[in-house]
Amino acid sequence: MADHYYSKRPEAAHERRSLETVLRGRTYRFASDSGVFSKQEIDYGSRVLIEAMQLPAQASVLDVGCGYGPIGLTAATLVPEGHVTMIDINERAVQLAKENAERNGIKNVTIKQSDLFAEVKHQHFDVILTNPPIRAGKETVHAIFELAYEHLNEGGALWVVIQKKQGAPSASAKIESLFGSVEEVTKDKGYRILKAEKSFGKKQ
């Protein structure tokens, strides 16, 4: 099947739906569609990350692989004095994320179609969040971690959700090799939330 949620232009026939859910105590309404990740409901891993993530109110945040927007848009409501940039390779997901920002009255976001970090290559962030596209392969997932390190401000943090059976141990080892240490913040139903901070003065 060539048409994955990480395709640039999904060819799957449209099958729009509306989702309503509570995240971090707030009700959100999302539009979803075929050809995007977790189209029927917000996946459990994203929910675990959303509930665990800790964001300074003024943080500059990047959501990598934003899909139709649950992680990034929730983050934007948690950083009222900050700003969230949301990127995804999937054109359909990006359009949905923009629509969902409007639906929920969220203004402090910038949403871009981007192959990995191509459209934010000169930007740096205080926090990077990702539910990485496991089906895109280990090479892509590890590239996200490498680029995240490069794009974090000193003292900034990378937050990752990944299932144990889908490579959490190797992901943790890769992140530790980049950042020097990695913390498992929580685990829930096989999902691991990993956090790594970019230490001041540390060289890759």
mmCIF file of N, CA, C and O in Angstrom, residues 16 19 21 36-37 43 49-50 54 61-62 67 70-71 77 83 85 93 105-106 109 111-112 138 148 156 162 194 197:
data_model
loop_
_atom_site.group_PDB
_atom_site.id
_atom_site.type_symbol
_atom_site.label_atom_id
_atom_site.label_comp_id
_atom_site.label_asym_id
_atom_site.label_seq_id
_atom_site.Cartn_x
_atom_site.Cartn_y
_atom_site.Cartn_z
ATOM 1 N N ARG A 16 -14.645 12.278 5.552
ATOM 2 C CA ARG A 16 -14.533 13.205 6.674
ATOM 3 C C ARG A 16 -15.413 12.788 7.842
ATOM 4 O O ARG A 16 -16.488 12.220 7.663
ATOM 5 N N LEU A 19 -14.769 14.675 15.400
ATOM 6 C CA LEU A 19 -14.480 14.065 16.696
ATOM 7 C C LEU A 19 -14.607 15.125 17.782
ATOM 8 O O LEU A 19 -14.198 16.272 17.579
ATOM 9 N N THR A 21 -13.622 15.532 21.920
ATOM 10 C CA THR A 21 -12.931 14.840 23.001
ATOM 11 C C THR A 21 -12.415 15.845 24.015
ATOM 12 O O THR A 21 -12.290 17.037 23.724
ATOM 13 N N VAL A 36 -5.133 10.075 6.837
ATOM 14 C CA VAL A 36 -4.362 10.715 7.899
ATOM 15 C C VAL A 36 -4.247 9.749 9.072
ATOM 16 O O VAL A 36 -5.025 8.809 9.205
ATOM 17 N N PHE A 37 -3.288 10.000 9.935
ATOM 18 C CA PHE A 37 -3.035 9.112 11.067
ATOM 19 C C PHE A 37 -4.190 9.126 12.058
ATOM 20 O O PHE A 37 -4.695 10.178 12.419
ATOM 21 N N ASP A 43 -5.421 8.629 18.840
ATOM 22 C CA ASP A 43 -4.787 7.389 19.270
ATOM 23 C C ASP A 43 -4.321 7.469 20.718
ATOM 24 O O ASP A 43 -4.037 8.550 21.245
ATOM 25 N N LEU A 49 0.866 11.099 25.700
ATOM 26 C CA LEU A 49 1.819 12.208 25.584
ATOM 27 C C LEU A 49 1.170 13.526 25.997
ATOM 28 O O LEU A 49 1.774 14.320 26.740
ATOM 29 N N ILE A 50 -0.043 13.767 25.534
ATOM 30 C CA ILE A 50 -0.746 15.008 25.855
ATOM 31 C C ILE A 50 -0.911 15.163 27.367
ATOM 32 O O ILE A 50 -0.709 16.254 27.923
ATOM 33 N N GLN A 54 4.884 18.581 29.800
ATOM 34 C CA GLN A 54 4.985 19.759 30.673
ATOM 35 C C GLN A 54 5.619 20.890 29.859
ATOM 36 O O GLN A 54 6.746 20.754 29.385
ATOM 37 N N VAL A 61 7.229 25.995 20.815
ATOM 38 C CA VAL A 61 7.039 24.543 20.728
ATOM 39 C C VAL A 61 6.951 24.109 19.274
ATOM 40 O O VAL A 61 6.365 24.804 18.437
ATOM 41 N N LEU A 62 7.513 22.942 18.963
ATOM 42 C CA LEU A 62 7.381 22.331 17.644
ATOM 43 C C LEU A 62 6.737 20.959 17.802
ATOM 44 O O LEU A 62 7.190 20.137 18.596
ATOM 45 N N GLY A 67 -0.213 15.517 12.291
ATOM 46 C CA GLY A 67 -1.504 14.955 11.906
ATOM 47 C C GLY A 67 -2.559 16.050 11.834
ATOM 48 O O GLY A 67 -2.275 17.175 11.431
ATOM 49 N N PRO A 70 -4.157 17.115 17.298
ATOM 50 C CA PRO A 70 -4.474 17.035 18.732
ATOM 51 C C PRO A 70 -3.328 17.409 19.662
ATOM 52 O O PRO A 70 -3.549 18.125 20.647
ATOM 53 N N ILE A 71 -2.105 16.959 19.371
ATOM 54 C CA ILE A 71 -0.981 17.256 20.269
ATOM 55 C C ILE A 71 -0.634 18.742 20.205
ATOM 56 O O ILE A 71 -0.566 19.430 21.224
ATOM 57 N N THR A 77 -2.819 25.594 23.733
ATOM 58 C CA THR A 77 -3.655 26.097 24.833
ATOM 59 C C THR A 77 -2.896 26.073 26.161
ATOM 60 O O THR A 77 -3.254 26.793 27.089
ATOM 61 N N HIS A 83 4.172 30.013 21.548
ATOM 62 C CA HIS A 83 3.737 29.764 20.170
ATOM 63 C C HIS A 83 4.082 28.323 19.800
ATOM 64 O O HIS A 83 5.127 27.802 20.204
ATOM 65 N N THR A 85 4.541 25.666 16.566
ATOM 66 C CA THR A 85 4.666 25.381 15.139
ATOM 67 C C THR A 85 4.364 23.901 14.939
ATOM 68 O O THR A 85 4.875 23.054 15.662
ATOM 69 N N ALA A 93 -3.416 16.238 6.130
ATOM 70 C CA ALA A 93 -3.342 16.436 7.576
ATOM 71 C C ALA A 93 -3.113 17.901 7.922
ATOM 72 O O ALA A 93 -3.714 18.437 8.860
ATOM 73 N N GLY A 105 -10.664 27.912 18.003
ATOM 74 C CA GLY A 105 -10.312 29.281 18.373
ATOM 75 C C GLY A 105 -8.877 29.442 18.843
ATOM 76 O O GLY A 105 -8.587 30.285 19.699
ATOM 77 N N ILE A 106 -7.977 28.647 18.277
ATOM 78 C CA ILE A 106 -6.574 28.672 18.698
ATOM 79 C C ILE A 106 -5.765 29.496 17.713
ATOM 80 O O ILE A 106 -5.691 29.176 16.522
ATOM 81 N N VAL A 109 -0.594 29.514 16.728
ATOM 82 C CA VAL A 109 -0.027 28.377 16.014
ATOM 83 C C VAL A 109 0.372 28.781 14.598
ATOM 84 O O VAL A 109 -0.231 29.676 13.999
ATOM 85 N N ILE A 111 1.126 26.419 11.098
ATOM 86 C CA ILE A 111 0.999 25.042 10.626
ATOM 87 C C ILE A 111 1.527 24.959 9.196
ATOM 88 O O ILE A 111 1.094 25.718 8.328
ATOM 89 N N LYS A 112 2.498 24.046 8.976
ATOM 90 C CA LYS A 112 3.174 23.977 7.675
ATOM 91 C C LYS A 112 3.298 22.541 7.200
ATOM 92 O O LYS A 112 3.531 21.631 8.002
ATOM 93 N N LYS A 138 12.603 2.995 10.782
ATOM 94 C CA LYS A 138 13.526 3.384 11.851
ATOM 95 C C LYS A 138 14.438 4.529 11.433
ATOM 96 O O LYS A 138 14.727 5.425 12.226
ATOM 97 N N ALA A 148 15.791 16.956 15.909
ATOM 98 C CA ALA A 148 15.237 17.591 17.105
ATOM 99 C C ALA A 148 16.361 18.139 17.983
ATOM 100 O O ALA A 148 16.276 19.260 18.498
ATOM 101 N N GLY A 156 16.395 23.126 26.306
ATOM 102 C CA GLY A 156 15.107 22.691 25.773
ATOM 103 C C GLY A 156 14.920 21.187 25.925
ATOM 104 O O GLY A 156 15.855 20.447 26.235
ATOM 105 N N ILE A 162 6.294 6.445 22.229
ATOM 106 C CA ILE A 162 6.583 5.306 21.364
ATOM 107 C C ILE A 162 6.219 4.022 22.106
ATOM 108 O O ILE A 162 6.367 3.935 23.330
ATOM 109 N N LEU A 194 9.103 9.378 26.597
ATOM 110 C CA LEU A 194 10.516 9.649 26.809
ATOM 111 C C LEU A 194 10.752 11.150 26.755
ATOM 112 O O LEU A 194 10.194 11.849 25.915
ATOM 113 N N GLU A 197 16.574 16.319 27.746
ATOM 114 C CA GLU A 197 16.874 17.747 27.785
ATOM 115 C C GLU A 197 18.237 18.009 27.151
ATOM 116 O O GLU A 197 19.182 17.250 27.351
#
